[in-house]
Coordinates of C-alpha atoms in Angstrom, one line a residue:
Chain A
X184 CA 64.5 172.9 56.3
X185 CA 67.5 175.7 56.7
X186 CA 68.8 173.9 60.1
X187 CA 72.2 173.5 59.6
X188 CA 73.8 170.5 59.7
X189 CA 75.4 170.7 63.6
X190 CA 72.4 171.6 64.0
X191 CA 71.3 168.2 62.7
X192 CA 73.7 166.3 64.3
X193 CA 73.4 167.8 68.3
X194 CA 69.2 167.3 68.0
X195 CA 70.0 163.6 66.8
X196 CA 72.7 163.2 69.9
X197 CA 69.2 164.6 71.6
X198 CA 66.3 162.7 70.4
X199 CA 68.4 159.5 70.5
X200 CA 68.3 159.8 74.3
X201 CA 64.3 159.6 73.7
X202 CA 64.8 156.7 71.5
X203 CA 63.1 153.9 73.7
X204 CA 61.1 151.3 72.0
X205 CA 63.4 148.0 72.6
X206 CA 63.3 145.3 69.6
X207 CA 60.3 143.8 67.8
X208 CA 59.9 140.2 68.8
X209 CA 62.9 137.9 68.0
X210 CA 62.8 135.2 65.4
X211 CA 62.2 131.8 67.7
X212 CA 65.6 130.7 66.1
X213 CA 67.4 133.8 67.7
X214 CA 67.9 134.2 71.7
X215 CA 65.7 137.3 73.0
X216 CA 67.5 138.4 74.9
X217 CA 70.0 139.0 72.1
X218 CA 68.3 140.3 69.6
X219 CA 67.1 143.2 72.7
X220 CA 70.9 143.4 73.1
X221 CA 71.2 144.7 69.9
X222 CA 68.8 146.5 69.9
X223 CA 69.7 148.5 72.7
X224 CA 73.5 148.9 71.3
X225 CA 71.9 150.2 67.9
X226 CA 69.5 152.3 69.7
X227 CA 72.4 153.9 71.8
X228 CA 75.0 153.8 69.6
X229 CA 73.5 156.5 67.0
X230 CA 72.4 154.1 63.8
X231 CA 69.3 156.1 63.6
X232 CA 71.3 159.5 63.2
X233 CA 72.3 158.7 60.2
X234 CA 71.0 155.4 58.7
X235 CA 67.2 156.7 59.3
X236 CA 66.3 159.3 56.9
X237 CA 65.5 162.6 58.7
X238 CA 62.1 164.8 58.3
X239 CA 60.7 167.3 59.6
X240 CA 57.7 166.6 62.7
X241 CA 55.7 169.0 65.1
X242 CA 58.4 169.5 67.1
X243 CA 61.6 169.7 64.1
X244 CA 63.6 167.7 62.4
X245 CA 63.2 163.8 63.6
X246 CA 64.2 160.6 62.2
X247 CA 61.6 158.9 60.2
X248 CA 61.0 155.9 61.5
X249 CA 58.7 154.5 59.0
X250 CA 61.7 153.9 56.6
X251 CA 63.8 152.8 59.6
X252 CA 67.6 152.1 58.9
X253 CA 66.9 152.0 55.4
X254 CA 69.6 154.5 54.4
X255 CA 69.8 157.8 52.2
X256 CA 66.2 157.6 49.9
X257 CA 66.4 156.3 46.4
X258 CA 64.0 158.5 45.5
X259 CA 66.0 161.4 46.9
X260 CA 68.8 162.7 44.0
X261 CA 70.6 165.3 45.4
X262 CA 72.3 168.1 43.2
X263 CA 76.4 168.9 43.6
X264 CA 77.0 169.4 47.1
X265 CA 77.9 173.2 47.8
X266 CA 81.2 174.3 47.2
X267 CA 82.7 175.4 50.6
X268 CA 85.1 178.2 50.9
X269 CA 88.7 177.8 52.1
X270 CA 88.4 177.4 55.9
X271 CA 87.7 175.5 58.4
X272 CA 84.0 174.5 57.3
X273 CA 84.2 171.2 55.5
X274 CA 81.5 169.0 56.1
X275 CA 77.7 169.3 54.5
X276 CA 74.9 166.9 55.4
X277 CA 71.7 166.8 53.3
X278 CA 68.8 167.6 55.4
X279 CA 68.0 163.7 55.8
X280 CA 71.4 162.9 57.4
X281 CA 71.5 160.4 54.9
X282 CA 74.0 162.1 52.8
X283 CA 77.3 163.6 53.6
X284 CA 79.5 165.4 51.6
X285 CA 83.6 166.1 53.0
X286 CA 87.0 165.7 51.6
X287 CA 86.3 162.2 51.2
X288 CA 83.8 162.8 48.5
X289 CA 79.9 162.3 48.9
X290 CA 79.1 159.0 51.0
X291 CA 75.1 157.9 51.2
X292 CA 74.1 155.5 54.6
X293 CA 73.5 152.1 53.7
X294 CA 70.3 150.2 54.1
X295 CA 70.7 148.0 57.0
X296 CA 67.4 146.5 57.2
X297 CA 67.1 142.7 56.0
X298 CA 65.9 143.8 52.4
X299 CA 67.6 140.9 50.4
X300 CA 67.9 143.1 46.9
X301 CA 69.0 146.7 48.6
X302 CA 69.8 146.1 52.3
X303 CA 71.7 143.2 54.3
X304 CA 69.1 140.6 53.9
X305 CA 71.8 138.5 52.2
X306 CA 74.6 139.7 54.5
X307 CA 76.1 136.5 56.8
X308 CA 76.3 137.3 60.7
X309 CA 80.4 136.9 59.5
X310 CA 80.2 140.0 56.7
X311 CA 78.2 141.9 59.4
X312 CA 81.3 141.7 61.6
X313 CA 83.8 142.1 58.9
X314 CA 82.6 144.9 57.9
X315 CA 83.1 146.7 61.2
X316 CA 86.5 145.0 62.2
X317 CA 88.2 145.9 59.0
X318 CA 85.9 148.9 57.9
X319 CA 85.5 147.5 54.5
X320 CA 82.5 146.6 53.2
X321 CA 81.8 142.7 54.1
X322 CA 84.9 143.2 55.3
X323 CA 86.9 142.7 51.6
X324 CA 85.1 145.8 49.6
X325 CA 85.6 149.1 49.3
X326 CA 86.7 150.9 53.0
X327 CA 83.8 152.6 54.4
X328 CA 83.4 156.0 54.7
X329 CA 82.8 158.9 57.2
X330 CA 80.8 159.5 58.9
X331 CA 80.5 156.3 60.0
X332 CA 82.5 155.7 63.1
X333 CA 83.6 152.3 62.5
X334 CA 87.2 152.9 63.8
X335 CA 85.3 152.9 67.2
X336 CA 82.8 150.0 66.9
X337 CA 85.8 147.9 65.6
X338 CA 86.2 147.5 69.1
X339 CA 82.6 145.8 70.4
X340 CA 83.0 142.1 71.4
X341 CA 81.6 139.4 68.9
X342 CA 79.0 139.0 70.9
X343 CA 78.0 142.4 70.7
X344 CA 78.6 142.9 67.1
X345 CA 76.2 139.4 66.7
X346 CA 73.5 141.1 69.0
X347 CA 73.7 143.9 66.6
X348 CA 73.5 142.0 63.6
X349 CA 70.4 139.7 65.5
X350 CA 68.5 142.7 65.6
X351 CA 69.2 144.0 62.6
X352 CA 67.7 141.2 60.8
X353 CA 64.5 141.3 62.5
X354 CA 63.6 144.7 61.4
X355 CA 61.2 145.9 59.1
X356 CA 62.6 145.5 55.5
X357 CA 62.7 148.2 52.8
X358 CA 63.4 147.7 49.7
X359 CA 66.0 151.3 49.1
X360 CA 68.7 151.1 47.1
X361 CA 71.6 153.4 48.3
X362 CA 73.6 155.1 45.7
X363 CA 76.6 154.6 45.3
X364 CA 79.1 156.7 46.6
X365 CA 81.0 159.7 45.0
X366 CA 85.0 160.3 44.9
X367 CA 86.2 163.9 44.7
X368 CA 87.3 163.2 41.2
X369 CA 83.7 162.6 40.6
X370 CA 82.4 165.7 42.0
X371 CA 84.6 167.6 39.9
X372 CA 83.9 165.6 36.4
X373 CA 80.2 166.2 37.5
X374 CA 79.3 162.5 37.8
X375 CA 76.1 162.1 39.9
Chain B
X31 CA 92.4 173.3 57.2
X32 CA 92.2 173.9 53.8
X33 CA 89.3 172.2 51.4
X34 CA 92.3 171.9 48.7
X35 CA 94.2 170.2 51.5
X36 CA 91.6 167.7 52.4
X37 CA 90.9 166.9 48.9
X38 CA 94.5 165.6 48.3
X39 CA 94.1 163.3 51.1
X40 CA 91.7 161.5 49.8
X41 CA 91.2 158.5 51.7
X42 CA 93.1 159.1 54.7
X43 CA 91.0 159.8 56.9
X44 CA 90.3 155.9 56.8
X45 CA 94.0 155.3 56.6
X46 CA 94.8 157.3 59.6
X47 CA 91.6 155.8 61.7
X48 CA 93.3 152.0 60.7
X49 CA 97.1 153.1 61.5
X50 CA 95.8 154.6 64.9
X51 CA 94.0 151.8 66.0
X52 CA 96.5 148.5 64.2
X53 CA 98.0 146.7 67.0
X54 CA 101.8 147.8 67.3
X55 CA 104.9 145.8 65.8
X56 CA 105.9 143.4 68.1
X57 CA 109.6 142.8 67.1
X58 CA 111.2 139.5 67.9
X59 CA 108.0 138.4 69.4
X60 CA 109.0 134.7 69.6
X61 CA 105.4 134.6 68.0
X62 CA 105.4 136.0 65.5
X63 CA 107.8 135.6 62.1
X64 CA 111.3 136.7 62.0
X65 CA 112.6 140.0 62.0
X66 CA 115.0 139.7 59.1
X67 CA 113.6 138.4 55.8
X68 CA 117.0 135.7 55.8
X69 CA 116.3 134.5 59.3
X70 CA 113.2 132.7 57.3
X71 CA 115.2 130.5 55.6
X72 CA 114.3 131.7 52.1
X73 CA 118.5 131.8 51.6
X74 CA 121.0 129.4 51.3
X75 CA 123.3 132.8 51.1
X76 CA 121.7 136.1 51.6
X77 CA 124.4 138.5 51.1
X78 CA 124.3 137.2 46.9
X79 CA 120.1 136.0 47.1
X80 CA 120.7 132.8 46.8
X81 CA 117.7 130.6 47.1
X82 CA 118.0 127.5 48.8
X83 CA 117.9 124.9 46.6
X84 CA 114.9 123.3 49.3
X85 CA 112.6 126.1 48.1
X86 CA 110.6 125.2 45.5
X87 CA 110.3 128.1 42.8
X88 CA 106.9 128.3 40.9
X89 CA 105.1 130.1 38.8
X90 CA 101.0 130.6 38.5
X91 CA 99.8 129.9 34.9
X92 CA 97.5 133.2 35.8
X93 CA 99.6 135.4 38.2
X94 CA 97.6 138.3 40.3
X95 CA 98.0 141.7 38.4
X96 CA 100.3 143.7 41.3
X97 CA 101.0 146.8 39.4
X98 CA 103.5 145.2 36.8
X99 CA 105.7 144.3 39.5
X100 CA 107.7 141.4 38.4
X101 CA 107.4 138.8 40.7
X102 CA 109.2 135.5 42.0
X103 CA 107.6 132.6 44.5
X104 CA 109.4 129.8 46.3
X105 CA 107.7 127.3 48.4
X106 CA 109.2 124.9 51.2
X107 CA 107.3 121.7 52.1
X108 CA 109.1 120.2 54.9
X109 CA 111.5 116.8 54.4
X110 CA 109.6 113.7 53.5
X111 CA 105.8 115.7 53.6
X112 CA 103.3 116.1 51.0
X113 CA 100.4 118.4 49.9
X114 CA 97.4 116.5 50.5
X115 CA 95.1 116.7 47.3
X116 CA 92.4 114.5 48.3
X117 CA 90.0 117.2 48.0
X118 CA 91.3 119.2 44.9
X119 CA 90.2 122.4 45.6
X120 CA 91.5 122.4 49.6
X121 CA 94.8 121.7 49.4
X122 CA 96.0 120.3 53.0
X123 CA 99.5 121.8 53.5
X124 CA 102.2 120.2 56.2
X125 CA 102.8 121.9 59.0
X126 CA 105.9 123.8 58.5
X127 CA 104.8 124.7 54.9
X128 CA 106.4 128.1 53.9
X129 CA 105.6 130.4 50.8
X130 CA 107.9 133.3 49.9
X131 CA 106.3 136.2 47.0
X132 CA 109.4 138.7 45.6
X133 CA 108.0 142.0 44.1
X134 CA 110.4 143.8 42.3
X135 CA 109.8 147.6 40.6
X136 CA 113.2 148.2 39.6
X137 CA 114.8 146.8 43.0
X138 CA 113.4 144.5 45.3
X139 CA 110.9 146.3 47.2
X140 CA 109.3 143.5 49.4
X141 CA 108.8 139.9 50.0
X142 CA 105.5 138.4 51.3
X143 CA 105.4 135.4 53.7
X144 CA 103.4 133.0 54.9
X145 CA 104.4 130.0 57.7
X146 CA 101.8 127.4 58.4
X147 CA 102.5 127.1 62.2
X148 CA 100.1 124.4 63.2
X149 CA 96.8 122.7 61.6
X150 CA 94.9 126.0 62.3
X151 CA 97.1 128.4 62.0
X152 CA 98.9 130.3 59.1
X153 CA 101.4 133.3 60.1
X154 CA 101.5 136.1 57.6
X155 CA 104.3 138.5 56.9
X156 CA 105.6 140.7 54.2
X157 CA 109.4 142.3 54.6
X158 CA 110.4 145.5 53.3
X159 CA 113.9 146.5 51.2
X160 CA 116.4 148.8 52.1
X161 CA 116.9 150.8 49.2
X162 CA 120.5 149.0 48.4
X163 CA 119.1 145.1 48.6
X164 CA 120.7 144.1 51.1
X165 CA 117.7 143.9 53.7
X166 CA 114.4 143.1 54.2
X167 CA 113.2 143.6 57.5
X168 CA 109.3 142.6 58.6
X169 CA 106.9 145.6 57.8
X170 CA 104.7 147.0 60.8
X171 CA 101.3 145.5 61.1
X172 CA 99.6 148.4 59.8
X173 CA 101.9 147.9 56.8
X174 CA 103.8 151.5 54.9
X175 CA 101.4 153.7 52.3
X176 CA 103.0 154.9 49.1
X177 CA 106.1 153.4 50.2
X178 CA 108.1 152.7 46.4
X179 CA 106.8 154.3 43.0
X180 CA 105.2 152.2 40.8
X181 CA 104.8 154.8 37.9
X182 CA 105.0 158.7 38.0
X183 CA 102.1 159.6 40.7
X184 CA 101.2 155.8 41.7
X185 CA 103.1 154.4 44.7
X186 CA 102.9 151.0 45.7
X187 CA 101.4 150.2 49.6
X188 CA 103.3 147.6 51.4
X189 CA 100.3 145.8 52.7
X190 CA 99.4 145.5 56.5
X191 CA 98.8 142.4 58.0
X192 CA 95.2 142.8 58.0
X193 CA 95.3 143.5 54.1
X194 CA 96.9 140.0 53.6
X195 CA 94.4 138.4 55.9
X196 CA 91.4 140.2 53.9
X197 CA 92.7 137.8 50.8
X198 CA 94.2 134.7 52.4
X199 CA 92.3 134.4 55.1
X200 CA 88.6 132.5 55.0
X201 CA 89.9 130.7 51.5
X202 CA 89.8 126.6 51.5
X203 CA 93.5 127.0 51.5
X204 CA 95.7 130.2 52.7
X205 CA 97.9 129.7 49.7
X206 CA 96.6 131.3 47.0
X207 CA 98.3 130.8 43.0
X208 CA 99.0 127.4 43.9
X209 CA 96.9 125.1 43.0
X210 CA 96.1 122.2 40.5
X211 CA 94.9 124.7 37.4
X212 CA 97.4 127.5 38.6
X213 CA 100.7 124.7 38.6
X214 CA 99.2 122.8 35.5
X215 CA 101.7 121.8 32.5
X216 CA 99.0 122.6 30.5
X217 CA 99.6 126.7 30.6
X218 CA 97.6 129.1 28.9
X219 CA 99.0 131.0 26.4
X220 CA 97.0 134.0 26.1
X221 CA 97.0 134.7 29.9
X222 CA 98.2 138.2 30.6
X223 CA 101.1 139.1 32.4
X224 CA 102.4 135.0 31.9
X225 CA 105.5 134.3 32.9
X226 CA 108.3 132.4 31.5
X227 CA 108.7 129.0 33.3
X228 CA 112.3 128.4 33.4
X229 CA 113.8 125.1 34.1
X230 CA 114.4 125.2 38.0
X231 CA 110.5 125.8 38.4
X232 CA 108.1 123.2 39.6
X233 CA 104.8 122.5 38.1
X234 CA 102.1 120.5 39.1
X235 CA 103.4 116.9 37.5
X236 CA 107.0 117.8 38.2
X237 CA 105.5 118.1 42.3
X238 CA 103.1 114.8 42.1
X239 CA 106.7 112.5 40.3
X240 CA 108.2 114.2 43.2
X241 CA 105.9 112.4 45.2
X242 CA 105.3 116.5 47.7
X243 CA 101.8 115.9 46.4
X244 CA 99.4 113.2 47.4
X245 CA 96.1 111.6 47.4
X246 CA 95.0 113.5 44.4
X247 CA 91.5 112.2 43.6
X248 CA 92.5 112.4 39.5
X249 CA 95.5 111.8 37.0
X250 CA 96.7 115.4 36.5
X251 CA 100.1 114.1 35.2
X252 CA 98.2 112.8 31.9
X253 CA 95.4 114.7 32.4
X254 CA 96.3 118.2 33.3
X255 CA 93.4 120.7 34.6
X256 CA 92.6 123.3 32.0
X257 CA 89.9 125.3 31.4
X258 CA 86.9 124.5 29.7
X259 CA 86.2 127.1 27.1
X260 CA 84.3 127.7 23.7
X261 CA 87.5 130.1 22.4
X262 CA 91.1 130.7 23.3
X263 CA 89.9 134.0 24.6
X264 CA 87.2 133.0 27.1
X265 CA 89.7 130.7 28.3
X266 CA 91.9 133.0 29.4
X267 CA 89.4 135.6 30.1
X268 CA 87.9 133.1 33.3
X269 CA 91.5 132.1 34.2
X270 CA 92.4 136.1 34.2
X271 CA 89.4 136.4 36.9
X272 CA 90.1 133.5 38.5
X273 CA 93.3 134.6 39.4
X274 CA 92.2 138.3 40.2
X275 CA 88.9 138.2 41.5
X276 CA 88.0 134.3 42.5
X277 CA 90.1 134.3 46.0
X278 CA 87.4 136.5 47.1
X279 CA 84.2 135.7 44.8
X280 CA 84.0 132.1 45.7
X281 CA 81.0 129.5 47.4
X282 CA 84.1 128.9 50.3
X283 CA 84.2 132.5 51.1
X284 CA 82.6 135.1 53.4
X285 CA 81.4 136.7 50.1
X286 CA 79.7 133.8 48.8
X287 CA 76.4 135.7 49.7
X288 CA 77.1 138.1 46.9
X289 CA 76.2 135.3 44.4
X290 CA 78.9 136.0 41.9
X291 CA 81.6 132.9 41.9
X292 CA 84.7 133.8 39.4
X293 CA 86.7 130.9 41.0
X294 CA 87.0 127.9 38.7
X295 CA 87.0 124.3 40.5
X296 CA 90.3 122.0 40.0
X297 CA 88.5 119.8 37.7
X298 CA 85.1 119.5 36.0
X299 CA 82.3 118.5 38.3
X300 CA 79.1 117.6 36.4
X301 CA 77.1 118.2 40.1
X302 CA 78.9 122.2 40.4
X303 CA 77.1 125.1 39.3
X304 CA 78.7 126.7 36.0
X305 CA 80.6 129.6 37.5
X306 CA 80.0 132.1 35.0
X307 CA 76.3 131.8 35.1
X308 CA 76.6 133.9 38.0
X309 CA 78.0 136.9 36.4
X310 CA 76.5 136.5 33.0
X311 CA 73.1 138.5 32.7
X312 CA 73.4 138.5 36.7
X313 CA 72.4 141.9 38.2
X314 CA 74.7 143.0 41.1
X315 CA 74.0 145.5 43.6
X316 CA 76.1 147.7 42.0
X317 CA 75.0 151.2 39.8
X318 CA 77.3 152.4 37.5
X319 CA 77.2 156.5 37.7
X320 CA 74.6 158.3 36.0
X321 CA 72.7 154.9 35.2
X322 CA 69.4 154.9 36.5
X323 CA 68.3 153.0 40.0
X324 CA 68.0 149.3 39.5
X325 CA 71.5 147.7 39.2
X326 CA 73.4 146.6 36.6
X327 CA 74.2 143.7 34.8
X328 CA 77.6 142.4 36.7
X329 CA 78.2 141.0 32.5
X330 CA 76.0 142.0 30.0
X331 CA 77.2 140.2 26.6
X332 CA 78.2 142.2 23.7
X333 CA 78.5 144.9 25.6
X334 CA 81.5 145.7 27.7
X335 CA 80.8 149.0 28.6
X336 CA 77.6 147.5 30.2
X337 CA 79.1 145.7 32.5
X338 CA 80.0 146.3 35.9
X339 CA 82.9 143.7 35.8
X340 CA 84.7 146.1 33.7
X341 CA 83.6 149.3 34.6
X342 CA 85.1 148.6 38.2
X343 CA 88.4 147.0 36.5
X344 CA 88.8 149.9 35.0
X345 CA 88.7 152.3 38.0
X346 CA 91.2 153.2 40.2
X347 CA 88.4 155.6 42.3
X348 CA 89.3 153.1 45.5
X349 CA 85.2 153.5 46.4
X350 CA 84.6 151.2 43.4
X351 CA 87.7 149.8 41.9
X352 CA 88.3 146.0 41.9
X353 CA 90.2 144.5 43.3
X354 CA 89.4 146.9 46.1
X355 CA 93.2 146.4 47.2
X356 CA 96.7 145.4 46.1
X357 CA 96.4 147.2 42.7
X358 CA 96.7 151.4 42.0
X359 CA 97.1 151.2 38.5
X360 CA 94.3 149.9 35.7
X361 CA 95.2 146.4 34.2
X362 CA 95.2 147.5 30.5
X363 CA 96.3 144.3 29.1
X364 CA 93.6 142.3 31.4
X365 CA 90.9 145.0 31.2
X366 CA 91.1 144.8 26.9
X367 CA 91.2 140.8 27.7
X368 CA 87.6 140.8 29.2
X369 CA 86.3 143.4 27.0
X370 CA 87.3 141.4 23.8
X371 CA 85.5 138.4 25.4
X372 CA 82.6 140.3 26.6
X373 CA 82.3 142.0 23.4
X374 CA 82.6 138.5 21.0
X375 CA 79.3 137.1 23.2
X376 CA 76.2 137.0 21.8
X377 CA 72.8 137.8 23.6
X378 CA 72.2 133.7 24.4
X379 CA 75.2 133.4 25.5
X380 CA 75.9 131.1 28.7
X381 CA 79.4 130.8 29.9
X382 CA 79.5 126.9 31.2
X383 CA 83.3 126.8 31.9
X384 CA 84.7 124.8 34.4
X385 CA 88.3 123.4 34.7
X386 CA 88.5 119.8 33.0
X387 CA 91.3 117.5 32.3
X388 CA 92.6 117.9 28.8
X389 CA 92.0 114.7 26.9

């Protein structure tokens, strides 16, 4: 693909519009109507644009929805990200919108779905929310990094943030472990 | 903007989002702690720091690596209360409890604080020095990056309140580096960073003959906790993580899911899971760069630069350093502790340390 990546992000802003299938069925332990809550809120709110690898269908670049929230590919090793001129260009995403390189460094979406090993299968409803409120991981790691737009979820109610969490965990799991991400100093010592 | 510009900012992009969206200060909020550092009651005489002789001074056997900052604590149990030990790892403290931490790099740069209000509720705070000493006035919410140099390049953050809370917060007791095995008589001698105990300080027998501690379930006076170890240097090694990593990496905490539990109990427990057998030959989520897909070993024995424990002590990069806050620079005297332990274990090697009371 030779889309560029605004080009990525406005037909994600797009197709998420088209994005309709509500949740799977709930767990009998969790409240429907909760888990469609949150599925609707991670339907709107643009998880898929980033945490769903992109390919490219019949009609362009789509999110893969096989692999679901499952984060950047493990199978997927990326090379240096390009070296931008001085400017106001700053911002690079790999084709899959699964990996983003900027000033912060290189950052690689998580896997949200309930994998126990690789994705937030062993995450409590309480590190879910932590993580968003204080945009750390679980709240007490490392700070998350952009894109992610935490500084605005921060603001969803509990209840919303549990809805999200509900039906995150009744997803499909897959097991994808997410590099970790890359400082600057990295880049330029070549670490991978 | 310019890439080189961005680049130096490293980080701030979070920073900003967190200053822009913190709550504002809310000055003499009736609320919320003093203004003024001496309107806590930490002075008997502010003008010459004088402590008042009601606050207890302590000192951790294992004190939290802040940089090399040198650092003083006072605690104030209110007249006629005591710290109620029944269970000895959630220590129940009065109502009216109040815990002062002094970090000094060269001057006095700030003072932490922490006021328990009512059963539920703790109030944190941390004040912040003019540059001649003789102020400390409450730090904004949001707390003040690279406010005081540490070393040339490094400059220590005043913490926001939500920092503090990331710590104290969700702990079996707020009050962290005082405990039974942090106040015992019996102090380690190779922990790093130890400080002298001088005579005004308060230990953990000098508090229980003072009757401000109660209902202990054992006799730490002639018995005091220690931990179990097979060498002088693993002793101190789990007592150094303890101090530094168990506040977070514990069963009470949100992060117990994580699996890796660096907090040693008060005393030995024959029912309690060793704690080092979670790190030891545990895998973590965690991939050290350029190692292939799979995880790593969070402590693989004999081999320090293995293990994940170390390679994020020894990182400062803030996407993988631990702690993940508090600290700028690398621990070198704690870092070469671990790695002399790692390195001195052999392959069937299971750490089964707990704290016990020395016969």
């Amino acid at each position: 693909m030779n889309a560029s990546p605004m080009k990525h992000v406005l037909g994600g802003l797009l197709i998420l519009s088209f994005l309709g299938a509500v949740a799977s069925a709930a767990e009998p332990s969790r409240p429907p109507d909760r888990v469609a809550r949150g599925a609707y809120l991670v339907q709107t709110m643009a998880c898929n644009d980033c945490h769903t690898p992109w390919k490219m269908g019949k009609e362009g670049p789509e999110p893969d929805m096989t692999r679901m929230l499952s984060g950047h590919p493990e199978g997927m090793p990326l090379p240096p990200p390009p070296k931008l001129v001085d400017g106001p260009w700053g911002i690079v995403a790999s084709v899959t919108m699964t990996a983003w390189s900027g000033p912060w460094g290189v950052s690689f979406t998580r896997n949200l779905t309930p994998d126990p090993e690789t994705g937030i299968g062993k995450w409590t409803e309480q590190n879910f929310i932590d993580s968003i409120r204080n945009g750390k991981i679980m709240g007490k790691g490392r700070p998350l990094l952009p894109p992610m737009p935490w500084p605005m979820y921060r603001s969803l109610t509990d209840e919303d943030l549990k809805a999200m969490y509900a039906y995150l965990k009744t997803i499909q799991p897959v097991r994808n472990r997410v590099p970790e991400p890359l400082a600057p100093e990295d880049l330029r010592a070549g670490a991978r | 903007m310019e890439r080189g510009t961005w680049e130096g900012s490293r980080g701030g992009i979070v920073a900003i989002a967190i200053a822009v969206l913190a709550p504002p200060v809310a000055h003499a909020d009736p609320d919320s702690p003093p203004v003024h550092l001496a309107d806590t009651g930490l002075y008997s005489d502010p003008a010459s720091h004088r402590v008042d002789a009601r606050n207890l001074h302590y000192s951790p056997q294992y004190p939290l690596w802040s940089d090399g900052a040198v650092k003083s604590r006072w605690i104030f149990l209110p007249a006629g209360k005591a710290i109620d030990a029944s269970d000895p790892d959630l220590w129940d403290f009065p109502v009216g409890t109040k815990v002062w931490k002094e970090f000094v790099f060269g001057r006095r740069v700030e003072t932490r604080y922490m006021e328990k209000v009512s059963e539920q509720e703790w109030r944190l705070a941390t004040y912040v020095w003019n540059d001649d000493e003789t102020d400390a006035i409450r730090a904004p919410d949001e707390g003040i990056r690279n406010h005081a140099e540490i070393v040339p390049g490094k400059r220590h953050d005043i913490p926001g309140i939500a920092d503090c809370a990331s710590c104290h917060e969700g702990q079996r007791s707020q009050v962290l580096g005082f405990s039974a095995l942090q106040l015992s008589r019996d102090r380690d001698p190779g922990a790093p960073h130890a400080e002298a105990v001088t005579p005004d300080m308060v230990d953990l027998t000098t508090l229980i003959e003072r009757k401000r501690i109660a209902s202990q379930p054992r006799d730490w006076v002639s018995h005091p906790p220690r931990i179990a170890a097979k060498s002088p240097v693993e002793r101190s090694a789990l007592g150094y993580l303890h101090a530094n990593c168990g506040s977070c990496h514990d069963r009470s905490t949100s992060l117990a899911s994580i699996g890796m539990l660096l907090r040693q109990p008060a005393s030995a427990d024959e029912s309690q899971e060793p704690v080092g057998t979670t790190a030891v030959h545990q895998k973590g989520k965690f991939q050290i760069p350029g190692d292939a897909p799979g995880g790593a070993f969070r402590i693989e024995p004999g081999d320090p630069a293995r293990s994940t424990v170390v390679f994020r002590m020894a990182s400062r990069n803030p996407m993988r350093q631990m702690p993940p806050l508090g600290t700028k620079v690398v621990d070198a005297e704690g870092l070469d502790l671990i790695r002399r332990w790692i390195s001195g274990m052999g392959s069937d090697v299971r750490v089964t340390a707990h704290a016990e009371e020395k016969p």
